Amino acid sequence: ANEEALSYLENRGLDPSEVIAKVENELINRNRADADNDLVPYEGMNGHFRINKIKLLNHKWILASFTDGKYWGDLFLIYEIGEDGKISVTTKEALLYTPN
């Protein structure tokens, strides 16, 4: 995350490294052995789509990559941290790359 976002989190009394870890855990924990990750709006074609890479851009936005082992894509996600510390994540955009 960028410096301004880290400062924003600190000013809210949050530890940026804890926030990053919580957000990453939230996304990875939504990967399932028997289903697609619910944040991915596509059905896996070669297995289930799972998020495999995460980058927090700032205190609101996330870029994530997903794959089913053969096909892949990217997600643009928005997250919020509630007063209770719970994290909510919403998929805003998704891109599925088509094979050549």
C-alpha positions as a printed Julia matrix, in Angstrom:
100×3 Matrix{Float64}:
   0.0     0.0     0.0
   1.17    3.55   -0.56
   2.47    5.84    2.2
  -0.68    7.96    2.37
  -2.84    4.86    2.82
  -0.56    3.55    5.55
  -0.73    6.9     7.33
  -4.53    6.92    6.97
  -4.74    3.51    8.64
  -2.37    4.56   11.43
  -4.42    7.72   12.02
  -7.48    5.51   12.48
  -5.57    3.63   15.17
  -4.94    0.58   12.98
  -1.68   -1.27   12.41
  -1.14   -1.32    8.61
   0.66   -4.69    8.65
  -2.24   -6.22   10.62
  -4.75   -4.75    8.16
  -2.82   -6.15    5.19
  -2.65   -9.6     6.84
  -6.38   -9.52    7.72
  -7.38   -8.53    4.19
  -5.14  -11.19    2.63
  -6.57  -13.82    5.0
 -10.13  -12.72    4.18
  -9.53  -13.21    0.45
  -7.59  -16.47    0.69
 -10.07  -17.95    3.2
 -12.77  -17.53    0.55
 -10.92  -20.04   -1.65
 -12.75  -23.37   -1.4
 -11.7   -26.92   -2.21
 -15.1   -27.67   -3.75
 -16.19  -24.33   -5.28
 -14.99  -21.16   -6.97
 -13.95  -18.23   -4.75
 -17.17  -16.21   -4.4
 -15.35  -12.97   -5.26
 -14.58  -14.31   -8.76
 -17.62  -13.79  -11.02
 -16.68  -16.6   -13.41
 -16.97  -20.38  -13.26
 -13.68  -22.25  -13.33
 -13.2   -24.28  -16.5
 -10.19  -26.37  -15.49
 -11.08  -26.62  -11.79
 -12.22  -24.0    -9.33
 -11.06  -20.38   -9.55
  -8.99  -19.37   -6.54
  -7.36  -16.09   -5.67
  -3.6   -16.56   -5.69
  -2.06  -13.07   -5.63
  -3.12   -9.99   -3.67
  -1.88   -6.4    -3.7
  -3.39   -3.72   -1.51
  -3.18   -0.44   -3.4
  -4.43    1.77   -0.57
  -6.89    1.79    2.32
  -9.85    1.03   -0.02
  -8.66   -0.82   -3.14
  -7.17   -4.24   -3.85
  -5.85   -5.87   -7.01
  -5.99   -9.67   -6.98
  -5.24  -12.42   -9.47
  -7.1   -15.7    -9.76
  -6.59  -18.98  -11.6
  -8.04  -22.45  -12.03
  -4.64  -23.84  -12.97
  -5.05  -23.16  -16.7
  -7.12  -19.98  -17.04
  -6.49  -16.79  -15.1
  -7.68  -13.26  -14.56
  -7.54  -10.17  -12.39
  -9.95   -8.57   -9.92
 -10.4    -5.0    -8.77
 -11.86   -5.16   -5.27
 -13.01   -2.58   -2.75
 -12.71   -3.26    0.97
 -13.88   -1.55    4.12
 -12.98   -2.06    7.74
 -15.98   -1.7    10.01
 -15.89   -0.16   13.48
 -16.03   -3.73   14.81
 -12.87   -4.58   12.82
 -14.68   -6.81   10.36
 -13.61   -6.55    6.75
 -16.12   -6.43    3.91
 -14.94   -6.98    0.34
 -16.79   -6.27   -2.91
 -15.76   -7.15   -6.45
 -15.99   -4.03   -8.65
 -14.35   -5.27  -11.86
 -13.12   -8.61  -13.17
 -11.09   -9.57  -16.21
 -10.72  -13.12  -17.51
  -7.87  -13.58  -19.96
  -8.68  -15.67  -23.0
  -6.09  -18.17  -24.2
  -4.27  -17.41  -27.45
